[in-house]
Amino acid sequence: MTLHSEGHALAISATGVDHDYGKRPALHGVDLSVAAGEMVAVTGPSGSGKSTLLHALSGVLRPGEGEVRLGEHVVTSMSEDARSRLRRTDVGVLFQFGQLIDELTLAENVALPLLLERRKRDDALATAKAWLARVDVVDLADELPGEVSGGQAQRVALARALVTNPGVLFADEPTGALDSRAGDSAMELISDIAAEEGLTVVLVTHDARIAAYADREVVLRDGRVDADESVGAR
Ligand SMILES: Nc1ncnc2c1ncn2[C@@H]1O[C@H](COP(=O)(O)OP(=O)(O)OP(=O)(O)O)[C@@H](O)[C@H]1O
Ligand SMILES: [Mg+2]
């Protein structure tokens, strides 16, 4: 099922990205290009800058140096407000723990980004339910997050990340809290949806099995790109 007709995956490019947190260096001269529709896994040791890179690419932080582009947008030249608006409409994010709101039903959780964009409630809930069906948990639409499994909650978080039809999905250890079976099933779902809907995916993982779902693996070490190769080539 395709929930919107045109693929509108965004290409991503980072050029000469440097970032320090105060005196602590996190990224040095990172160059990275991701083609529209490509899935890239970012791996590397703890503290190597993976999450910082994701934050720089998604416009959560403006790096000290360098340029980031998402599609046509030069993210590093945009104001804070323009970056948050871009994130709300064109960027989906998924975290290790789904970060669903406990007091809202699963359908309301998925509808939330649309409600924040002032879509009508009935319309937002109908779109949310279509996404819950797409991730195979529509039966749970009226449950609360506390009443479902971790794997189911992560599918709901994926639906929420995609409900605004973003052109890019950034995922930081999306399977880190799941067992290997739930992790595989989440990755199969992400790959299928990315191919069907037209989505560029950058995902951080420390798990080689999860990285194998990607087209390319970029390895960070001490804030630098240490390797960048297509997964099939290994
Ligand atoms: N908010 C912050 N304030 C200060 N230093 C930070 C902050 N976030 C990250 N750092 C530092 O920046 C460097 C890169 O951190 P980052 O979180 O990007 O690594 P990571 O590769 O995601 O690690 P992990 O695998 O543990 O999640 C580390 O030295 C870290 O201590
Ligand atoms: Mg991290």
JSON list of C-alpha atoms in Angstrom, two decimals, residues 12-218:
[
{"chain": "A", "resi": 12, "resn": "ILE", "atom": "CA", "xyz": [21.35, 14.71, 1.94]},
{"chain": "A", "resi": 13, "resn": "SER", "atom": "CA", "xyz": [24.79, 16.24, 1.85]},
{"chain": "A", "resi": 14, "resn": "ALA", "atom": "CA", "xyz": [27.20, 17.29, 4.54]},
{"chain": "A", "resi": 15, "resn": "THR", "atom": "CA", "xyz": [30.39, 19.14, 3.62]},
{"chain": "A", "resi": 16, "resn": "GLY", "atom": "CA", "xyz": [33.22, 19.87, 6.01]},
{"chain": "A", "resi": 17, "resn": "VAL", "atom": "CA", "xyz": [31.05, 19.51, 9.09]},
{"chain": "A", "resi": 18, "resn": "ASP", "atom": "CA", "xyz": [32.85, 20.27, 12.36]},
{"chain": "A", "resi": 19, "resn": "HIS", "atom": "CA", "xyz": [31.22, 20.42, 15.75]},
{"chain": "A", "resi": 20, "resn": "ASP", "atom": "CA", "xyz": [32.49, 20.89, 19.30]},
{"chain": "A", "resi": 21, "resn": "TYR", "atom": "CA", "xyz": [30.44, 20.86, 22.50]},
{"chain": "A", "resi": 22, "resn": "GLY", "atom": "CA", "xyz": [32.30, 23.57, 24.35]},
{"chain": "A", "resi": 23, "resn": "LYS", "atom": "CA", "xyz": [35.85, 22.27, 24.39]},
{"chain": "A", "resi": 24, "resn": "ARG", "atom": "CA", "xyz": [34.85, 18.70, 23.63]},
{"chain": "A", "resi": 25, "resn": "PRO", "atom": "CA", "xyz": [35.27, 17.87, 19.93]},
{"chain": "A", "resi": 26, "resn": "ALA", "atom": "CA", "xyz": [32.53, 15.71, 18.39]},
{"chain": "A", "resi": 27, "resn": "LEU", "atom": "CA", "xyz": [32.82, 15.97, 14.55]},
{"chain": "A", "resi": 28, "resn": "HIS", "atom": "CA", "xyz": [35.80, 16.90, 12.34]},
{"chain": "A", "resi": 29, "resn": "GLY", "atom": "CA", "xyz": [35.55, 17.65, 8.64]},
{"chain": "A", "resi": 30, "resn": "VAL", "atom": "CA", "xyz": [32.73, 15.19, 7.98]},
{"chain": "A", "resi": 31, "resn": "ASP", "atom": "CA", "xyz": [31.75, 14.87, 4.31]},
{"chain": "A", "resi": 32, "resn": "LEU", "atom": "CA", "xyz": [28.79, 12.66, 3.53]},
{"chain": "A", "resi": 33, "resn": "SER", "atom": "CA", "xyz": [26.41, 12.39, 0.59]},
{"chain": "A", "resi": 34, "resn": "VAL", "atom": "CA", "xyz": [23.29, 10.29, 0.66]},
{"chain": "A", "resi": 35, "resn": "ALA", "atom": "CA", "xyz": [21.31, 9.91, -2.57]},
{"chain": "A", "resi": 36, "resn": "ALA", "atom": "CA", "xyz": [17.54, 10.35, -2.58]},
{"chain": "A", "resi": 37, "resn": "GLY", "atom": "CA", "xyz": [16.02, 7.00, -1.65]},
{"chain": "A", "resi": 38, "resn": "GLU", "atom": "CA", "xyz": [19.25, 5.53, -0.30]},
{"chain": "A", "resi": 39, "resn": "MET", "atom": "CA", "xyz": [19.52, 3.86, 3.12]},
{"chain": "A", "resi": 40, "resn": "VAL", "atom": "CA", "xyz": [22.77, 4.53, 4.99]},
{"chain": "A", "resi": 41, "resn": "ALA", "atom": "CA", "xyz": [23.82, 2.97, 8.28]},
{"chain": "A", "resi": 42, "resn": "VAL", "atom": "CA", "xyz": [26.15, 5.02, 10.51]},
{"chain": "A", "resi": 43, "resn": "THR", "atom": "CA", "xyz": [28.21, 2.86, 12.86]},
{"chain": "A", "resi": 44, "resn": "GLY", "atom": "CA", "xyz": [31.22, 3.40, 15.11]},
{"chain": "A", "resi": 45, "resn": "PRO", "atom": "CA", "xyz": [32.26, 3.24, 18.75]},
{"chain": "A", "resi": 46, "resn": "SER", "atom": "CA", "xyz": [30.44, 4.98, 21.56]},
{"chain": "A", "resi": 47, "resn": "GLY", "atom": "CA", "xyz": [31.34, 8.68, 21.55]},
{"chain": "A", "resi": 48, "resn": "SER", "atom": "CA", "xyz": [32.46, 8.64, 17.90]},
{"chain": "A", "resi": 49, "resn": "GLY", "atom": "CA", "xyz": [29.88, 11.31, 16.96]},
{"chain": "A", "resi": 50, "resn": "LYS", "atom": "CA", "xyz": [27.02, 9.27, 15.46]},
{"chain": "A", "resi": 51, "resn": "SER", "atom": "CA", "xyz": [24.19, 11.01, 17.29]},
{"chain": "A", "resi": 52, "resn": "THR", "atom": "CA", "xyz": [25.83, 14.40, 16.80]},
{"chain": "A", "resi": 53, "resn": "LEU", "atom": "CA", "xyz": [26.01, 13.75, 13.05]},
{"chain": "A", "resi": 54, "resn": "LEU", "atom": "CA", "xyz": [22.32, 12.80, 12.99]},
{"chain": "A", "resi": 55, "resn": "HIS", "atom": "CA", "xyz": [21.48, 16.01, 14.89]},
{"chain": "A", "resi": 56, "resn": "ALA", "atom": "CA", "xyz": [23.52, 18.07, 12.44]},
{"chain": "A", "resi": 57, "resn": "LEU", "atom": "CA", "xyz": [21.90, 16.40, 9.40]},
{"chain": "A", "resi": 58, "resn": "SER", "atom": "CA", "xyz": [18.39, 16.79, 10.79]},
{"chain": "A", "resi": 59, "resn": "GLY", "atom": "CA", "xyz": [18.88, 20.44, 11.77]},
{"chain": "A", "resi": 60, "resn": "VAL", "atom": "CA", "xyz": [18.51, 19.84, 15.51]},
{"chain": "A", "resi": 61, "resn": "LEU", "atom": "CA", "xyz": [21.89, 21.48, 15.96]},
{"chain": "A", "resi": 62, "resn": "ARG", "atom": "CA", "xyz": [23.77, 23.89, 13.78]},
{"chain": "A", "resi": 63, "resn": "PRO", "atom": "CA", "xyz": [27.35, 22.63, 13.52]},
{"chain": "A", "resi": 64, "resn": "GLY", "atom": "CA", "xyz": [30.20, 25.02, 14.28]},
{"chain": "A", "resi": 65, "resn": "GLU", "atom": "CA", "xyz": [31.49, 24.70, 10.69]},
{"chain": "A", "resi": 66, "resn": "GLY", "atom": "CA", "xyz": [30.37, 23.24, 7.40]},
{"chain": "A", "resi": 67, "resn": "GLU", "atom": "CA", "xyz": [27.27, 22.95, 5.30]},
{"chain": "A", "resi": 68, "resn": "VAL", "atom": "CA", "xyz": [24.31, 20.57, 5.47]},
{"chain": "A", "resi": 69, "resn": "ARG", "atom": "CA", "xyz": [21.75, 20.29, 2.69]},
{"chain": "A", "resi": 70, "resn": "LEU", "atom": "CA", "xyz": [18.47, 18.39, 2.74]},
{"chain": "A", "resi": 71, "resn": "GLY", "atom": "CA", "xyz": [17.07, 18.35, -0.77]},
{"chain": "A", "resi": 72, "resn": "GLU", "atom": "CA", "xyz": [16.90, 22.01, -1.82]},
{"chain": "A", "resi": 73, "resn": "HIS", "atom": "CA", "xyz": [17.29, 23.33, 1.71]},
{"chain": "A", "resi": 74, "resn": "VAL", "atom": "CA", "xyz": [20.62, 24.61, 3.00]},
{"chain": "A", "resi": 75, "resn": "VAL", "atom": "CA", "xyz": [19.86, 23.63, 6.58]},
{"chain": "A", "resi": 76, "resn": "THR", "atom": "CA", "xyz": [22.97, 25.30, 7.99]},
{"chain": "A", "resi": 77, "resn": "SER", "atom": "CA", "xyz": [21.85, 28.71, 6.65]},
{"chain": "A", "resi": 78, "resn": "MET", "atom": "CA", "xyz": [18.32, 28.48, 8.04]},
{"chain": "A", "resi": 79, "resn": "SER", "atom": "CA", "xyz": [17.07, 30.12, 11.23]},
{"chain": "A", "resi": 80, "resn": "GLU", "atom": "CA", "xyz": [16.15, 27.99, 14.22]},
{"chain": "A", "resi": 81, "resn": "ASP", "atom": "CA", "xyz": [12.44, 28.51, 13.44]},
{"chain": "A", "resi": 82, "resn": "ALA", "atom": "CA", "xyz": [12.82, 27.55, 9.79]},
{"chain": "A", "resi": 83, "resn": "ARG", "atom": "CA", "xyz": [14.76, 24.44, 10.81]},
{"chain": "A", "resi": 84, "resn": "SER", "atom": "CA", "xyz": [12.07, 23.35, 13.26]},
{"chain": "A", "resi": 85, "resn": "ARG", "atom": "CA", "xyz": [9.39, 23.86, 10.64]},
{"chain": "A", "resi": 86, "resn": "LEU", "atom": "CA", "xyz": [11.41, 21.79, 8.14]},
{"chain": "A", "resi": 87, "resn": "ARG", "atom": "CA", "xyz": [11.78, 19.06, 10.76]},
{"chain": "A", "resi": 88, "resn": "ARG", "atom": "CA", "xyz": [8.04, 19.01, 11.42]},
{"chain": "A", "resi": 89, "resn": "THR", "atom": "CA", "xyz": [7.10, 18.64, 7.76]},
{"chain": "A", "resi": 90, "resn": "ASP", "atom": "CA", "xyz": [9.95, 17.01, 5.82]},
{"chain": "A", "resi": 91, "resn": "VAL", "atom": "CA", "xyz": [11.93, 15.02, 8.38]},
{"chain": "A", "resi": 92, "resn": "GLY", "atom": "CA", "xyz": [10.90, 11.93, 10.35]},
{"chain": "A", "resi": 93, "resn": "VAL", "atom": "CA", "xyz": [12.81, 10.87, 13.46]},
{"chain": "A", "resi": 94, "resn": "LEU", "atom": "CA", "xyz": [12.84, 7.63, 15.36]},
{"chain": "A", "resi": 95, "resn": "PHE", "atom": "CA", "xyz": [14.66, 6.97, 18.64]},
{"chain": "A", "resi": 96, "resn": "GLN", "atom": "CA", "xyz": [15.77, 3.89, 20.53]},
{"chain": "A", "resi": 97, "resn": "PHE", "atom": "CA", "xyz": [12.79, 4.11, 22.85]},
{"chain": "A", "resi": 98, "resn": "GLY", "atom": "CA", "xyz": [9.71, 5.09, 20.86]},
{"chain": "A", "resi": 99, "resn": "GLN", "atom": "CA", "xyz": [9.04, 8.07, 23.16]},
{"chain": "A", "resi": 100, "resn": "LEU", "atom": "CA", "xyz": [5.29, 7.74, 22.80]},
{"chain": "A", "resi": 101, "resn": "ILE", "atom": "CA", "xyz": [3.12, 9.84, 25.08]},
{"chain": "A", "resi": 102, "resn": "ASP", "atom": "CA", "xyz": [1.73, 7.49, 27.74]},
{"chain": "A", "resi": 103, "resn": "GLU", "atom": "CA", "xyz": [-1.58, 9.29, 28.23]},
{"chain": "A", "resi": 104, "resn": "LEU", "atom": "CA", "xyz": [-2.57, 9.24, 24.53]},
{"chain": "A", "resi": 105, "resn": "THR", "atom": "CA", "xyz": [-3.89, 6.25, 22.58]},
{"chain": "A", "resi": 106, "resn": "LEU", "atom": "CA", "xyz": [-1.66, 4.86, 19.87]},
{"chain": "A", "resi": 107, "resn": "ALA", "atom": "CA", "xyz": [-3.84, 6.46, 17.18]},
{"chain": "A", "resi": 108, "resn": "GLU", "atom": "CA", "xyz": [-3.62, 9.83, 18.97]},
{"chain": "A", "resi": 109, "resn": "ASN", "atom": "CA", "xyz": [0.16, 9.47, 19.27]},
{"chain": "A", "resi": 110, "resn": "VAL", "atom": "CA", "xyz": [0.46, 8.94, 15.52]},
{"chain": "A", "resi": 111, "resn": "ALA", "atom": "CA", "xyz": [-1.99, 11.76, 14.76]},
{"chain": "A", "resi": 112, "resn": "LEU", "atom": "CA", "xyz": [-0.09, 14.24, 16.95]},
{"chain": "A", "resi": 113, "resn": "PRO", "atom": "CA", "xyz": [2.28, 15.66, 14.30]},
{"chain": "A", "resi": 114, "resn": "LEU", "atom": "CA", "xyz": [-0.75, 16.33, 12.06]},
{"chain": "A", "resi": 115, "resn": "LEU", "atom": "CA", "xyz": [-2.70, 17.96, 14.90]},
{"chain": "A", "resi": 116, "resn": "LEU", "atom": "CA", "xyz": [0.31, 20.21, 15.55]},
{"chain": "A", "resi": 117, "resn": "GLU", "atom": "CA", "xyz": [0.07, 21.21, 11.88]},
{"chain": "A", "resi": 118, "resn": "ARG", "atom": "CA", "xyz": [-3.59, 22.13, 12.56]},
{"chain": "A", "resi": 119, "resn": "ARG", "atom": "CA", "xyz": [-5.12, 19.30, 10.56]},
{"chain": "A", "resi": 120, "resn": "LYS", "atom": "CA", "xyz": [-8.72, 18.50, 11.54]},
{"chain": "A", "resi": 121, "resn": "ARG", "atom": "CA", "xyz": [-8.92, 15.88, 14.28]},
{"chain": "A", "resi": 122, "resn": "ASP", "atom": "CA", "xyz": [-11.07, 13.35, 12.33]},
{"chain": "A", "resi": 123, "resn": "ASP", "atom": "CA", "xyz": [-8.86, 13.67, 9.31]},
{"chain": "A", "resi": 124, "resn": "ALA", "atom": "CA", "xyz": [-5.68, 13.35, 11.38]},
{"chain": "A", "resi": 125, "resn": "LEU", "atom": "CA", "xyz": [-6.99, 10.24, 13.17]},
{"chain": "A", "resi": 126, "resn": "ALA", "atom": "CA", "xyz": [-8.03, 8.64, 9.87]},
{"chain": "A", "resi": 127, "resn": "THR", "atom": "CA", "xyz": [-4.53, 9.21, 8.42]},
{"chain": "A", "resi": 128, "resn": "ALA", "atom": "CA", "xyz": [-3.01, 7.90, 11.67]},
{"chain": "A", "resi": 129, "resn": "LYS", "atom": "CA", "xyz": [-5.08, 4.71, 11.40]},
{"chain": "A", "resi": 130, "resn": "ALA", "atom": "CA", "xyz": [-3.99, 4.17, 7.80]},
{"chain": "A", "resi": 131, "resn": "TRP", "atom": "CA", "xyz": [-0.38, 4.34, 9.03]},
{"chain": "A", "resi": 132, "resn": "LEU", "atom": "CA", "xyz": [-1.11, 2.00, 11.94]},
{"chain": "A", "resi": 133, "resn": "ALA", "atom": "CA", "xyz": [-2.47, -0.45, 9.36]},
{"chain": "A", "resi": 134, "resn": "ARG", "atom": "CA", "xyz": [0.69, -0.01, 7.27]},
{"chain": "A", "resi": 135, "resn": "VAL", "atom": "CA", "xyz": [2.86, -0.99, 10.25]},
{"chain": "A", "resi": 136, "resn": "ASP", "atom": "CA", "xyz": [0.53, -3.88, 11.16]},
{"chain": "A", "resi": 137, "resn": "VAL", "atom": "CA", "xyz": [-0.84, -2.64, 14.48]},
{"chain": "A", "resi": 138, "resn": "VAL", "atom": "CA", "xyz": [-4.19, -1.11, 13.50]},
{"chain": "A", "resi": 139, "resn": "ASP", "atom": "CA", "xyz": [-5.97, -3.44, 15.98]},
{"chain": "A", "resi": 140, "resn": "LEU", "atom": "CA", "xyz": [-4.19, -1.58, 18.76]},
{"chain": "A", "resi": 141, "resn": "ALA", "atom": "CA", "xyz": [-5.31, 1.92, 17.69]},
{"chain": "A", "resi": 142, "resn": "ASP", "atom": "CA", "xyz": [-7.25, 2.59, 20.91]},
{"chain": "A", "resi": 143, "resn": "GLU", "atom": "CA", "xyz": [-4.72, 1.08, 23.32]},
{"chain": "A", "resi": 144, "resn": "LEU", "atom": "CA", "xyz": [-2.31, 3.11, 25.43]},
{"chain": "A", "resi": 145, "resn": "PRO", "atom": "CA", "xyz": [1.47, 2.74, 24.93]},
{"chain": "A", "resi": 146, "resn": "GLY", "atom": "CA", "xyz": [1.78, 0.96, 28.31]},
{"chain": "A", "resi": 147, "resn": "GLU", "atom": "CA", "xyz": [-0.48, -1.82, 27.06]},
{"chain": "A", "resi": 148, "resn": "VAL", "atom": "CA", "xyz": [1.60, -3.00, 24.07]},
{"chain": "A", "resi": 149, "resn": "SER", "atom": "CA", "xyz": [4.95, -4.72, 23.50]},
{"chain": "A", "resi": 150, "resn": "GLY", "atom": "CA", "xyz": [8.21, -2.88, 22.82]},
{"chain": "A", "resi": 151, "resn": "GLY", "atom": "CA", "xyz": [8.19, -4.05, 19.19]},
{"chain": "A", "resi": 152, "resn": "GLN", "atom": "CA", "xyz": [4.62, -2.86, 18.71]},
{"chain": "A", "resi": 153, "resn": "ALA", "atom": "CA", "xyz": [5.39, 0.49, 20.35]},
{"chain": "A", "resi": 154, "resn": "GLN", "atom": "CA", "xyz": [8.36, 0.94, 18.01]},
{"chain": "A", "resi": 155, "resn": "ARG", "atom": "CA", "xyz": [6.10, 0.30, 14.98]},
{"chain": "A", "resi": 156, "resn": "VAL", "atom": "CA", "xyz": [3.77, 2.98, 16.29]},
{"chain": "A", "resi": 157, "resn": "ALA", "atom": "CA", "xyz": [6.74, 5.35, 16.70]},
{"chain": "A", "resi": 158, "resn": "LEU", "atom": "CA", "xyz": [7.66, 4.61, 13.08]},
{"chain": "A", "resi": 159, "resn": "ALA", "atom": "CA", "xyz": [4.10, 5.41, 11.97]},
{"chain": "A", "resi": 160, "resn": "ARG", "atom": "CA", "xyz": [4.28, 8.68, 13.92]},
{"chain": "A", "resi": 161, "resn": "ALA", "atom": "CA", "xyz": [7.63, 9.53, 12.30]},
{"chain": "A", "resi": 162, "resn": "LEU", "atom": "CA", "xyz": [6.17, 9.02, 8.82]},
{"chain": "A", "resi": 163, "resn": "VAL", "atom": "CA", "xyz": [2.64, 10.39, 9.19]},
{"chain": "A", "resi": 164, "resn": "THR", "atom": "CA", "xyz": [3.61, 13.79, 7.74]},
{"chain": "A", "resi": 165, "resn": "ASN", "atom": "CA", "xyz": [5.11, 12.08, 4.65]},
{"chain": "A", "resi": 166, "resn": "PRO", "atom": "CA", "xyz": [8.67, 13.27, 5.22]},
{"chain": "A", "resi": 167, "resn": "GLY", "atom": "CA", "xyz": [11.30, 12.79, 2.53]},
{"chain": "A", "resi": 168, "resn": "VAL", "atom": "CA", "xyz": [13.90, 11.56, 4.99]},
{"chain": "A", "resi": 169, "resn": "LEU", "atom": "CA", "xyz": [13.93, 9.40, 8.11]},
{"chain": "A", "resi": 170, "resn": "PHE", "atom": "CA", "xyz": [16.66, 9.72, 10.75]},
{"chain": "A", "resi": 171, "resn": "ALA", "atom": "CA", "xyz": [16.76, 6.85, 13.22]},
{"chain": "A", "resi": 172, "resn": "ASP", "atom": "CA", "xyz": [19.11, 6.67, 16.23]},
{"chain": "A", "resi": 173, "resn": "GLU", "atom": "CA", "xyz": [19.48, 3.03, 17.36]},
{"chain": "A", "resi": 174, "resn": "PRO", "atom": "CA", "xyz": [15.87, 2.28, 16.34]},
{"chain": "A", "resi": 175, "resn": "THR", "atom": "CA", "xyz": [16.25, -1.41, 17.19]},
{"chain": "A", "resi": 176, "resn": "GLY", "atom": "CA", "xyz": [18.51, -0.93, 20.23]},
{"chain": "A", "resi": 177, "resn": "ALA", "atom": "CA", "xyz": [15.76, -1.80, 22.72]},
{"chain": "A", "resi": 178, "resn": "LEU", "atom": "CA", "xyz": [14.31, -4.71, 20.72]},
{"chain": "A", "resi": 179, "resn": "ASP", "atom": "CA", "xyz": [15.21, -8.39, 20.63]},
{"chain": "A", "resi": 180, "resn": "SER", "atom": "CA", "xyz": [16.69, -9.64, 17.36]},
{"chain": "A", "resi": 181, "resn": "ARG", "atom": "CA", "xyz": [13.37, -10.85, 15.98]},
{"chain": "A", "resi": 182, "resn": "ALA", "atom": "CA", "xyz": [11.51, -7.61, 16.66]},
{"chain": "A", "resi": 183, "resn": "GLY", "atom": "CA", "xyz": [14.58, -5.73, 15.37]},
{"chain": "A", "resi": 184, "resn": "ASP", "atom": "CA", "xyz": [14.56, -7.66, 12.09]},
{"chain": "A", "resi": 185, "resn": "SER", "atom": "CA", "xyz": [10.89, -7.14, 11.65]},
{"chain": "A", "resi": 186, "resn": "ALA", "atom": "CA", "xyz": [11.23, -3.39, 12.29]},
{"chain": "A", "resi": 187, "resn": "MET", "atom": "CA", "xyz": [14.08, -3.18, 9.74]},
{"chain": "A", "resi": 188, "resn": "GLU", "atom": "CA", "xyz": [12.12, -5.12, 7.11]},
{"chain": "A", "resi": 189, "resn": "LEU", "atom": "CA", "xyz": [9.24, -2.71, 7.62]},
{"chain": "A", "resi": 190, "resn": "ILE", "atom": "CA", "xyz": [11.50, 0.36, 7.35]},
{"chain": "A", "resi": 191, "resn": "SER", "atom": "CA", "xyz": [13.13, -1.01, 4.16]},
{"chain": "A", "resi": 192, "resn": "ASP", "atom": "CA", "xyz": [9.77, -1.84, 2.55]},
{"chain": "A", "resi": 193, "resn": "ILE", "atom": "CA", "xyz": [8.24, 1.52, 3.40]},
{"chain": "A", "resi": 194, "resn": "ALA", "atom": "CA", "xyz": [11.35, 3.40, 2.26]},
{"chain": "A", "resi": 195, "resn": "ALA", "atom": "CA", "xyz": [11.20, 1.67, -1.12]},
{"chain": "A", "resi": 196, "resn": "GLU", "atom": "CA", "xyz": [7.45, 2.07, -1.54]},
{"chain": "A", "resi": 197, "resn": "GLU", "atom": "CA", "xyz": [6.99, 5.61, -0.26]},
{"chain": "A", "resi": 198, "resn": "GLY", "atom": "CA", "xyz": [10.24, 7.12, -1.51]},
{"chain": "A", "resi": 199, "resn": "LEU", "atom": "CA", "xyz": [12.24, 7.83, 1.62]},
{"chain": "A", "resi": 200, "resn": "THR", "atom": "CA", "xyz": [15.91, 8.46, 2.33]},
{"chain": "A", "resi": 201, "resn": "VAL", "atom": "CA", "xyz": [17.01, 6.76, 5.56]},
{"chain": "A", "resi": 202, "resn": "VAL", "atom": "CA", "xyz": [20.01, 7.43, 7.78]},
{"chain": "A", "resi": 203, "resn": "LEU", "atom": "CA", "xyz": [20.14, 5.08, 10.73]},
{"chain": "A", "resi": 204, "resn": "VAL", "atom": "CA", "xyz": [22.61, 4.80, 13.56]},
{"chain": "A", "resi": 205, "resn": "THR", "atom": "CA", "xyz": [23.28, 1.32, 14.87]},
{"chain": "A", "resi": 206, "resn": "HIS", "atom": "CA", "xyz": [26.03, -0.60, 16.64]},
{"chain": "A", "resi": 207, "resn": "ASP", "atom": "CA", "xyz": [24.63, -3.89, 15.35]},
{"chain": "A", "resi": 208, "resn": "ALA", "atom": "CA", "xyz": [26.26, -5.27, 12.17]},
{"chain": "A", "resi": 209, "resn": "ARG", "atom": "CA", "xyz": [23.16, -7.31, 11.42]},
{"chain": "A", "resi": 210, "resn": "ILE", "atom": "CA", "xyz": [21.03, -4.18, 11.39]},
{"chain": "A", "resi": 211, "resn": "ALA", "atom": "CA", "xyz": [23.61, -2.26, 9.30]},
{"chain": "A", "resi": 212, "resn": "ALA", "atom": "CA", "xyz": [23.34, -5.04, 6.71]},
{"chain": "A", "resi": 213, "resn": "TYR", "atom": "CA", "xyz": [19.84, -3.81, 5.80]},
{"chain": "A", "resi": 214, "resn": "ALA", "atom": "CA", "xyz": [21.36, -0.56, 4.52]},
{"chain": "A", "resi": 215, "resn": "ASP", "atom": "CA", "xyz": [22.75, 0.15, 1.05]},
{"chain": "A", "resi": 216, "resn": "ARG", "atom": "CA", "xyz": [25.87, 1.73, 2.57]},
{"chain": "A", "resi": 217, "resn": "GLU", "atom": "CA", "xyz": [27.71, 1.76, 5.85]},
{"chain": "A", "resi": 218, "resn": "VAL", "atom": "CA", "xyz": [29.56, 4.83, 7.08]}
]
